[in-house]
């Protein structure tokens, strides 16, 4: 490489966004494309990629593995659910687990994953670990997709201050040809296909140097189900679980029940409020009293339609207001949460005050009147 040309570039090469962010974005884009449910990040370090992935709504299981427990522990609290996750549980379930162990060892907790990411991991492996790595990841874990990124040593002369390797813990750094021959051989051995790409573009005129970070995306060629893998490959657990968070989810009956009760009471309160204001406006005119006049706002319009089309009219009797459950069930959010009318009845039984026949939510308005 021409020395002056090289010097010119070593001054100006600065990636924007930073390279580690581009690598993580690459994984996120892959997740958006393939929609894996279970993702494991090997060599997860400070869990920053896992943190980013927990916002991908297709993922239900996230696992991290690292040989250094301290680096994982530094920021693992960022993977815990927040108060807002409890206030508004998500419709998907999500479990995040961190394991302490080596990619050179097999552990059953690593089975059944759809996507396995190894971002800037392999160059940290000792020769003996690198030898075992393909059998553990491609032979044993055997996910549908594996992503491996590693530095491209051909780019190093363009980087300022890189003498031998980019990081003191790197055991090697490969050229494009070295990485590709290792990856192609691994793919051939374990029946995967592999495609090469990368992040961190070389400067114009130096395209031959390749990406600063080289990436191989491996796709398994044969189909496999999680269950068959587990029964075929009994191995002893060797990893230590250092963190586990189960996010609140509406798939859990306890959170679903709370959400349905709140939504039913909220919906019934709004219907009651509309009914009472109409009731007051109409005074004692018996003609007008029974009609539910839709107003401009969406809620009243919707309710108006229901009353006309389905004859599901809320009504006042003495000090009590009755809002039929069928009316409440027809509201989209309640409907989506419960699925069936029977489920709605089951979830609110004993938790919401109902009419004696159980067909309507009942409010006593004696107190409301006193306040007014
Ligand atoms: N993947 C991270 C950074 C990786 S740095 C990112 O995207 O930013 C490499 C990580 O691999 C380090 O945290 C190191 O502790 C871990 N590591 C090294 N050897 C390992 C092994 N044999 N098994 C599992 N993790 C290992």
GROMACS .gro file of C-alpha atoms and ligand atoms in nm:
model
  398
    1UNK     CA    1   0.000   0.000   0.000
    2UNK     CA    2   0.126   0.348  -0.093
    3UNK     CA    3   0.260   0.498   0.233
    4UNK     CA    4   0.141   0.858   0.180
    5UNK     CA    5  -0.203   0.737   0.069
    6UNK     CA    6  -0.219   0.522   0.379
    7UNK     CA    7  -0.113   0.810   0.605
    8UNK     CA    8  -0.381   1.032   0.460
    9UNK     CA    9  -0.651   0.781   0.552
   10UNK     CA   10  -0.523   0.698   0.897
   11UNK     CA   11  -0.588   1.063   0.980
   12UNK     CA   12  -0.948   1.070   0.873
   13UNK     CA   13  -1.101   0.729   0.930
   14UNK     CA   14  -1.368   0.766   1.190
   15UNK     CA   15  -1.688   0.569   1.164
   16UNK     CA   16  -2.019   0.739   1.217
   17UNK     CA   17  -2.215   0.582   1.386
   18UNK     CA   18  -1.930   0.411   1.574
   19UNK     CA   19  -1.844   0.065   1.447
   20UNK     CA   20  -1.982  -0.123   1.750
   21UNK     CA   21  -2.317   0.048   1.695
   22UNK     CA   22  -2.311  -0.047   1.326
   23UNK     CA   23  -2.247  -0.410   1.424
   24UNK     CA   24  -2.536  -0.410   1.668
   25UNK     CA   25  -2.762  -0.240   1.413
   26UNK     CA   26  -2.666  -0.511   1.163
   27UNK     CA   27  -2.791  -0.775   1.408
   28UNK     CA   28  -3.107  -0.578   1.479
   29UNK     CA   29  -3.182  -0.554   1.105
   30UNK     CA   30  -3.132  -0.928   1.075
   31UNK     CA   31  -3.376  -0.984   1.363
   32UNK     CA   32  -3.633  -0.758   1.190
   33UNK     CA   33  -3.585  -0.962   0.872
   34UNK     CA   34  -3.596  -1.318   1.010
   35UNK     CA   35  -3.810  -1.257   1.320
   36UNK     CA   36  -3.643  -1.516   1.546
   37UNK     CA   37  -3.822  -1.593   1.874
   38UNK     CA   38  -3.515  -1.715   2.061
   39UNK     CA   39  -3.183  -1.534   2.036
   40UNK     CA   40  -2.853  -1.611   2.212
   41UNK     CA   41  -2.559  -1.370   2.216
   42UNK     CA   42  -2.227  -1.546   2.278
   43UNK     CA   43  -1.953  -1.328   2.427
   44UNK     CA   44  -2.222  -1.079   2.527
   45UNK     CA   45  -1.977  -0.869   2.738
   46UNK     CA   46  -2.166  -0.571   2.890
   47UNK     CA   47  -2.502  -0.691   2.750
   48UNK     CA   48  -2.543  -0.384   2.527
   49UNK     CA   49  -2.656  -0.590   2.226
   50UNK     CA   50  -2.900  -0.786   2.444
   51UNK     CA   51  -3.039  -0.460   2.579
   52UNK     CA   52  -3.102  -0.336   2.226
   53UNK     CA   53  -3.263  -0.666   2.124
   54UNK     CA   54  -3.509  -0.671   2.413
   55UNK     CA   55  -3.708  -0.405   2.226
   56UNK     CA   56  -3.757  -0.631   1.922
   57UNK     CA   57  -4.114  -0.747   1.965
   58UNK     CA   58  -4.067  -1.085   1.795
   59UNK     CA   59  -3.815  -1.204   2.057
   60UNK     CA   60  -3.951  -1.410   2.348
   61UNK     CA   61  -3.629  -1.562   2.479
   62UNK     CA   62  -3.298  -1.377   2.504
   63UNK     CA   63  -2.985  -1.536   2.646
   64UNK     CA   64  -2.632  -1.407   2.694
   65UNK     CA   65  -2.315  -1.603   2.757
   66UNK     CA   66  -1.973  -1.477   2.857
   67UNK     CA   67  -1.664  -1.625   3.017
   68UNK     CA   68  -1.622  -1.313   3.225
   69UNK     CA   69  -1.898  -1.285   3.488
   70UNK     CA   70  -1.786  -0.940   3.604
   71UNK     CA   71  -1.824  -0.774   3.265
   72UNK     CA   72  -2.178  -0.914   3.235
   73UNK     CA   73  -2.272  -0.807   3.587
   74UNK     CA   74  -2.169  -0.443   3.531
   75UNK     CA   75  -2.483  -0.349   3.343
   76UNK     CA   76  -2.706  -0.653   3.372
   77UNK     CA   77  -2.957  -0.449   3.578
   78UNK     CA   78  -3.045  -0.267   3.252
   79UNK     CA   79  -3.205  -0.595   3.140
   80UNK     CA   80  -3.456  -0.596   3.430
   81UNK     CA   81  -3.818  -0.495   3.370
   82UNK     CA   82  -3.905  -0.131   3.446
   83UNK     CA   83  -4.209  -0.011   3.646
   84UNK     CA   84  -4.380   0.075   3.316
   85UNK     CA   85  -4.349  -0.291   3.209
   86UNK     CA   86  -4.561  -0.384   3.513
   87UNK     CA   87  -4.809  -0.100   3.460
   88UNK     CA   88  -4.860  -0.191   3.096
   89UNK     CA   89  -4.762  -0.557   3.048
   90UNK     CA   90  -4.678  -0.645   2.693
   91UNK     CA   91  -4.874  -0.895   2.484
   92UNK     CA   92  -4.558  -1.099   2.417
   93UNK     CA   93  -4.371  -1.295   2.682
   94UNK     CA   94  -4.002  -1.223   2.733
   95UNK     CA   95  -3.741  -1.402   2.943
   96UNK     CA   96  -3.383  -1.275   2.960
   97UNK     CA   97  -3.113  -1.500   3.104
   98UNK     CA   98  -2.739  -1.453   3.144
   99UNK     CA   99  -2.503  -1.748   3.176
  100UNK     CA  100  -2.144  -1.763   3.286
  101UNK     CA  101  -1.942  -2.013   3.082
  102UNK     CA  102  -1.736  -2.077   2.773
  103UNK     CA  103  -1.836  -2.126   2.410
  104UNK     CA  104  -1.594  -2.417   2.414
  105UNK     CA  105  -1.840  -2.613   2.634
  106UNK     CA  106  -2.185  -2.748   2.557
  107UNK     CA  107  -2.474  -2.677   2.792
  108UNK     CA  108  -2.840  -2.778   2.735
  109UNK     CA  109  -2.956  -2.423   2.819
  110UNK     CA  110  -2.819  -2.320   2.480
  111UNK     CA  111  -3.048  -2.551   2.281
  112UNK     CA  112  -3.350  -2.447   2.080
  113UNK     CA  113  -3.233  -2.102   1.967
  114UNK     CA  114  -3.330  -1.959   1.629
  115UNK     CA  115  -3.049  -1.706   1.604
  116UNK     CA  116  -2.703  -1.712   1.764
  117UNK     CA  117  -2.483  -1.403   1.746
  118UNK     CA  118  -2.106  -1.401   1.798
  119UNK     CA  119  -2.005  -1.038   1.762
  120UNK     CA  120  -1.629  -0.980   1.787
  121UNK     CA  121  -1.594  -1.303   1.983
  122UNK     CA  122  -1.384  -1.554   1.787
  123UNK     CA  123  -1.067  -1.342   1.784
  124UNK     CA  124  -1.070  -1.361   2.168
  125UNK     CA  125  -1.062  -1.742   2.166
  126UNK     CA  126  -0.752  -1.945   2.243
  127UNK     CA  127  -0.657  -2.196   1.972
  128UNK     CA  128  -0.805  -2.488   2.167
  129UNK     CA  129  -1.133  -2.296   2.222
  130UNK     CA  130  -1.156  -2.197   1.857
  131UNK     CA  131  -1.119  -2.562   1.762
  132UNK     CA  132  -1.420  -2.662   1.976
  133UNK     CA  133  -1.633  -2.358   1.883
  134UNK     CA  134  -1.783  -2.490   1.552
  135UNK     CA  135  -1.898  -2.817   1.713
  136UNK     CA  136  -2.060  -2.630   2.005
  137UNK     CA  137  -2.235  -2.364   1.796
  138UNK     CA  138  -2.310  -2.536   1.463
  139UNK     CA  139  -2.313  -2.901   1.573
  140UNK     CA  140  -2.475  -2.883   1.917
  141UNK     CA  141  -2.674  -2.557   1.935
  142UNK     CA  142  -2.754  -2.582   1.563
  143UNK     CA  143  -2.971  -2.268   1.535
  144UNK     CA  144  -3.132  -2.166   1.203
  145UNK     CA  145  -2.898  -1.866   1.176
  146UNK     CA  146  -2.551  -1.785   1.312
  147UNK     CA  147  -2.389  -1.444   1.274
  148UNK     CA  148  -2.016  -1.414   1.326
  149UNK     CA  149  -1.826  -1.087   1.309
  150UNK     CA  150  -1.451  -1.040   1.342
  151UNK     CA  151  -1.193  -0.772   1.253
  152UNK     CA  152  -1.062  -0.768   0.897
  153UNK     CA  153  -0.685  -0.744   0.936
  154UNK     CA  154  -0.649  -0.597   0.585
  155UNK     CA  155  -0.815  -0.281   0.714
  156UNK     CA  156  -0.570  -0.236   1.002
  157UNK     CA  157  -0.310  -0.026   0.814
  158UNK     CA  158  -0.584   0.235   0.768
  159UNK     CA  159  -0.658   0.259   1.138
  160UNK     CA  160  -0.460   0.500   1.355
  161UNK     CA  161  -0.254   0.350   1.639
  162UNK     CA  162  -0.306  -0.016   1.545
  163UNK     CA  163   0.029  -0.192   1.562
  164UNK     CA  164  -0.040  -0.566   1.564
  165UNK     CA  165  -0.402  -0.621   1.673
  166UNK     CA  166  -0.690  -0.386   1.746
  167UNK     CA  167  -0.726  -0.508   2.106
  168UNK     CA  168  -0.466  -0.650   2.347
  169UNK     CA  169  -0.687  -0.956   2.419
  170UNK     CA  170  -0.714  -1.056   2.051
  171UNK     CA  171  -0.545  -1.389   1.985
  172UNK     CA  172  -0.548  -1.337   1.607
  173UNK     CA  173  -0.700  -1.115   1.338
  174UNK     CA  174  -0.785  -1.264   1.000
  175UNK     CA  175  -0.768  -1.135   0.646
  176UNK     CA  176  -1.081  -1.173   0.434
  177UNK     CA  177  -0.939  -1.489   0.273
  178UNK     CA  178  -0.855  -1.644   0.613
  179UNK     CA  179  -1.200  -1.575   0.760
  180UNK     CA  180  -1.380  -1.688   0.448
  181UNK     CA  181  -1.192  -2.014   0.421
  182UNK     CA  182  -1.257  -2.095   0.792
  183UNK     CA  183  -1.626  -1.999   0.754
  184UNK     CA  184  -1.676  -2.196   0.430
  185UNK     CA  185  -1.518  -2.506   0.580
  186UNK     CA  186  -1.730  -2.474   0.897
  187UNK     CA  187  -2.046  -2.425   0.690
  188UNK     CA  188  -1.962  -2.728   0.474
  189UNK     CA  189  -1.895  -2.947   0.778
  190UNK     CA  190  -2.223  -2.862   0.956
  191UNK     CA  191  -2.451  -2.825   0.653
  192UNK     CA  192  -2.495  -2.447   0.657
  193UNK     CA  193  -2.469  -2.191   0.378
  194UNK     CA  194  -2.271  -1.873   0.447
  195UNK     CA  195  -2.273  -1.524   0.298
  196UNK     CA  196  -2.014  -1.258   0.362
  197UNK     CA  197  -2.068  -0.892   0.427
  198UNK     CA  198  -1.952  -0.639   0.683
  199UNK     CA  199  -1.978  -0.294   0.836
  200UNK     CA  200  -1.738   0.002   0.819
  201UNK     CA  201  -1.687   0.084   0.452
  202UNK     CA  202  -1.333   0.130   0.318
  203UNK     CA  203  -1.251   0.471   0.170
  204UNK     CA  204  -1.327   0.532  -0.197
  205UNK     CA  205  -1.055   0.386  -0.413
  206UNK     CA  206  -0.961   0.128  -0.149
  207UNK     CA  207  -1.256  -0.108  -0.186
  208UNK     CA  208  -1.024  -0.410  -0.212
  209UNK     CA  209  -0.936  -0.369   0.155
  210UNK     CA  210  -1.293  -0.473   0.242
  211UNK     CA  211  -1.509  -0.383   0.541
  212UNK     CA  212  -1.342  -0.288   0.868
  213UNK     CA  213  -1.553  -0.556   1.043
  214UNK     CA  214  -1.613  -0.869   0.837
  215UNK     CA  215  -1.934  -1.062   0.895
  216UNK     CA  216  -2.046  -1.412   0.799
  217UNK     CA  217  -2.418  -1.493   0.808
  218UNK     CA  218  -2.469  -1.870   0.825
  219UNK     CA  219  -2.807  -2.025   0.746
  220UNK     CA  220  -2.881  -2.387   0.838
  221UNK     CA  221  -2.973  -2.592   0.532
  222UNK     CA  222  -3.172  -2.866   0.708
  223UNK     CA  223  -3.493  -2.828   0.913
  224UNK     CA  224  -3.490  -2.908   1.283
  225UNK     CA  225  -3.728  -2.874   1.573
  226UNK     CA  226  -3.627  -2.770   1.923
  227UNK     CA  227  -3.773  -3.083   2.085
  228UNK     CA  228  -3.587  -3.334   1.868
  229UNK     CA  229  -3.257  -3.159   1.939
  230UNK     CA  230  -3.304  -3.178   2.314
  231UNK     CA  231  -3.395  -3.544   2.328
  232UNK     CA  232  -3.112  -3.646   2.096
  233UNK     CA  233  -2.838  -3.465   2.279
  234UNK     CA  234  -2.837  -3.518   2.654
  235UNK     CA  235  -2.548  -3.324   2.807
  236UNK     CA  236  -2.475  -3.206   3.156
  237UNK     CA  237  -2.533  -2.844   3.255
  238UNK     CA  238  -2.202  -2.663   3.305
  239UNK     CA  239  -2.293  -2.295   3.278
  240UNK     CA  240  -2.388  -2.092   3.583
  241UNK     CA  241  -2.696  -1.872   3.552
  242UNK     CA  242  -2.609  -1.528   3.686
  243UNK     CA  243  -2.925  -1.338   3.592
  244UNK     CA  244  -3.283  -1.415   3.498
  245UNK     CA  245  -3.572  -1.175   3.434
  246UNK     CA  246  -3.923  -1.280   3.338
  247UNK     CA  247  -4.109  -0.981   3.197
  248UNK     CA  248  -4.474  -0.928   3.291
  249UNK     CA  249  -4.687  -1.038   2.999
  250UNK     CA  250  -5.054  -1.061   2.916
  251UNK     CA  251  -4.988  -1.426   2.833
  252UNK     CA  252  -4.968  -1.469   3.211
  253UNK     CA  253  -5.327  -1.499   3.345
  254UNK     CA  254  -5.246  -1.288   3.652
  255UNK     CA  255  -5.145  -0.984   3.443
  256UNK     CA  256  -5.421  -1.044   3.190
  257UNK     CA  257  -5.682  -1.044   3.466
  258UNK     CA  258  -5.556  -0.712   3.606
  259UNK     CA  259  -5.551  -0.555   3.260
  260UNK     CA  260  -5.904  -0.677   3.181
  261UNK     CA  261  -6.046  -0.557   3.515
  262UNK     CA  262  -5.892  -0.210   3.468
  263UNK     CA  263  -6.015  -0.187   3.110
  264UNK     CA  264  -6.368  -0.304   3.201
  265UNK     CA  265  -6.396  -0.052   3.485
  266UNK     CA  266  -6.248   0.226   3.270
  267UNK     CA  267  -6.488   0.152   2.981
  268UNK     CA  268  -6.788   0.122   3.213
  269UNK     CA  269  -6.699   0.450   3.387
  270UNK     CA  270  -6.688   0.637   3.057
  271UNK     CA  271  -7.020   0.490   2.946
  272UNK     CA  272  -7.167   0.579   3.284
  273UNK     CA  273  -7.034   0.933   3.259
  274UNK     CA  274  -7.192   0.983   2.913
  275UNK     CA  275  -7.517   0.832   3.032
  276UNK     CA  276  -7.533   1.050   3.342
  277UNK     CA  277  -7.464   1.371   3.154
  278UNK     CA  278  -7.739   1.280   2.902
  279UNK     CA  279  -7.967   1.192   3.191
  280UNK     CA  280  -7.916   1.535   3.345
  281UNK     CA  281  -7.954   1.721   3.014
  282UNK     CA  282  -8.278   1.538   2.935
  283UNK     CA  283  -8.427   1.627   3.275
  284UNK     CA  284  -8.754   1.455   3.342
  285UNK     CA  285  -8.870   1.433   2.982
  286UNK     CA  286  -8.956   1.059   2.954
  287UNK     CA  287  -8.943   1.074   2.571
  288UNK     CA  288  -8.585   1.196   2.557
  289UNK     CA  289  -8.463   1.002   2.859
  290UNK     CA  290  -8.460   0.663   2.690
  291UNK     CA  291  -8.272   0.781   2.381
  292UNK     CA  292  -7.898   0.775   2.381
  293UNK     CA  293  -7.797   1.072   2.169
  294UNK     CA  294  -7.458   1.029   2.003
  295UNK     CA  295  -7.238   1.335   2.028
  296UNK     CA  296  -6.931   1.442   1.835
  297UNK     CA  297  -6.678   1.251   2.034
  298UNK     CA  298  -6.571   0.906   1.914
  299UNK     CA  299  -6.672   0.721   2.224
  300UNK     CA  300  -7.029   0.851   2.221
  301UNK     CA  301  -7.057   0.793   1.847
  302UNK     CA  302  -6.949   0.435   1.893
  303UNK     CA  303  -7.179   0.381   2.187
  304UNK     CA  304  -7.465   0.544   1.996
  305UNK     CA  305  -7.418   0.294   1.712
  306UNK     CA  306  -7.419   0.001   1.950
  307UNK     CA  307  -7.738   0.115   2.114
  308UNK     CA  308  -7.910   0.159   1.780
  309UNK     CA  309  -7.771  -0.155   1.611
  310UNK     CA  310  -7.753  -0.404   1.889
  311UNK     CA  311  -7.996  -0.276   2.147
  312UNK     CA  312  -7.735  -0.285   2.421
  313UNK     CA  313  -7.846   0.016   2.613
  314UNK     CA  314  -7.705   0.105   2.952
  315UNK     CA  315  -7.974   0.224   3.192
  316UNK     CA  316  -8.035   0.392   3.526
  317UNK     CA  317  -8.263   0.239   3.785
  318UNK     CA  318  -8.303   0.419   4.118
  319UNK     CA  319  -7.956   0.478   4.254
  320UNK     CA  320  -7.795   0.224   4.023
  321UNK     CA  321  -7.646   0.243   3.675
  322UNK     CA  322  -7.622  -0.079   3.469
  323UNK     CA  323  -7.377  -0.117   3.184
  324UNK     CA  324  -7.435  -0.445   2.996
  325UNK     CA  325  -7.126  -0.664   2.967
  326UNK     CA  326  -7.211  -0.725   2.601
  327UNK     CA  327  -7.166  -0.348   2.544
  328UNK     CA  328  -6.835  -0.347   2.726
  329UNK     CA  329  -6.719  -0.659   2.540
  330UNK     CA  330  -6.784  -0.496   2.205
  331UNK     CA  331  -6.523  -0.227   2.274
  332UNK     CA  332  -6.210  -0.316   2.072
  333UNK     CA  333  -5.958  -0.317   2.355
  334UNK     CA  334  -6.168  -0.532   2.590
  335UNK     CA  335  -6.254  -0.760   2.299
  336UNK     CA  336  -5.889  -0.804   2.198
  337UNK     CA  337  -5.774  -0.868   2.554
  338UNK     CA  338  -6.039  -1.134   2.630
  339UNK     CA  339  -6.101  -1.298   2.293
  340UNK     CA  340  -6.433  -1.449   2.401
  341UNK     CA  341  -6.728  -1.324   2.606
  342UNK     CA  342  -6.695  -1.629   2.833
  343UNK     CA  343  -6.334  -1.537   2.908
  344UNK     CA  344  -6.441  -1.182   2.997
  345UNK     CA  345  -6.700  -1.317   3.243
  346UNK     CA  346  -6.448  -1.558   3.394
  347UNK     CA  347  -6.176  -1.295   3.441
  348UNK     CA  348  -6.395  -1.037   3.613
  349UNK     CA  349  -6.599  -1.279   3.826
  350UNK     CA  350  -6.586  -1.171   4.190
  351UNK     CA  351  -6.363  -0.871   4.100
  352UNK     CA  352  -6.618  -0.626   3.954
  353UNK     CA  353  -6.965  -0.553   4.096
  354UNK     CA  354  -7.226  -0.699   3.865
  355UNK     CA  355  -7.607  -0.699   3.847
  356UNK     CA  356  -7.776  -0.994   4.020
  357UNK     CA  357  -7.802  -1.189   3.692
  358UNK     CA  358  -7.435  -1.114   3.613
  359UNK     CA  359  -7.514  -0.950   3.278
  360UNK     CA  360  -7.413  -0.591   3.357
  361UNK     CA  361  -7.156  -0.391   3.551
  362UNK     CA  362  -7.338  -0.206   3.825
  363UNK     CA  363  -7.245   0.130   3.980
  364UNK     CA  364  -7.419   0.291   4.273
  365UNK     CA  365  -7.460   0.662   4.201
  366UNK     CA  366  -7.598   0.773   4.534
  367UNK     CA  367  -7.262   0.906   4.635
  368UNK     CA  368  -7.203   1.075   4.295
  369UNK     CA  369  -7.526   1.270   4.341
  370UNK     CA  370  -7.429   1.386   4.687
  371UNK     CA  371  -7.100   1.518   4.551
  372UNK     CA  372  -7.283   1.712   4.282
  373LIG     N1  373  -1.996  -0.905   2.175
  373LIG     C1  374  -1.953  -0.784   2.239
  373LIG     C2  375  -1.808  -0.770   2.264
  373LIG     C3  376  -1.727  -0.887   2.258
  373LIG     S1  377  -1.565  -0.873   2.330
  373LIG     C4  378  -1.998  -0.666   2.156
  373LIG     O1  379  -2.065  -0.684   2.057
  373LIG     O2  380  -1.968  -0.555   2.193
  373LIG     C5  381  -1.544  -1.044   2.351
  373LIG     C6  382  -1.617  -1.104   2.469
  373LIG     O3  383  -1.603  -1.245   2.460
  373LIG     C7  384  -1.559  -1.063   2.602
  373LIG     O4  385  -1.660  -1.014   2.686
  373LIG     C8  386  -1.498  -1.192   2.656
  373LIG     O5  387  -1.508  -1.202   2.798
  373LIG     C9  388  -1.583  -1.296   2.588
  373LIG     N2  389  -1.516  -1.428   2.575
  373LIG    C10  390  -1.386  -1.454   2.553
  373LIG     N3  391  -1.365  -1.586   2.549
  373LIG    C11  392  -1.485  -1.646   2.568
  373LIG    C12  393  -1.529  -1.780   2.575
  373LIG     N4  394  -1.443  -1.882   2.561
  373LIG     N5  395  -1.659  -1.805   2.596
  373LIG    C13  396  -1.747  -1.703   2.611
  373LIG     N6  397  -1.711  -1.574   2.606
  373LIG    C14  398  -1.582  -1.545   2.584
   0.00000   0.00000   0.00000
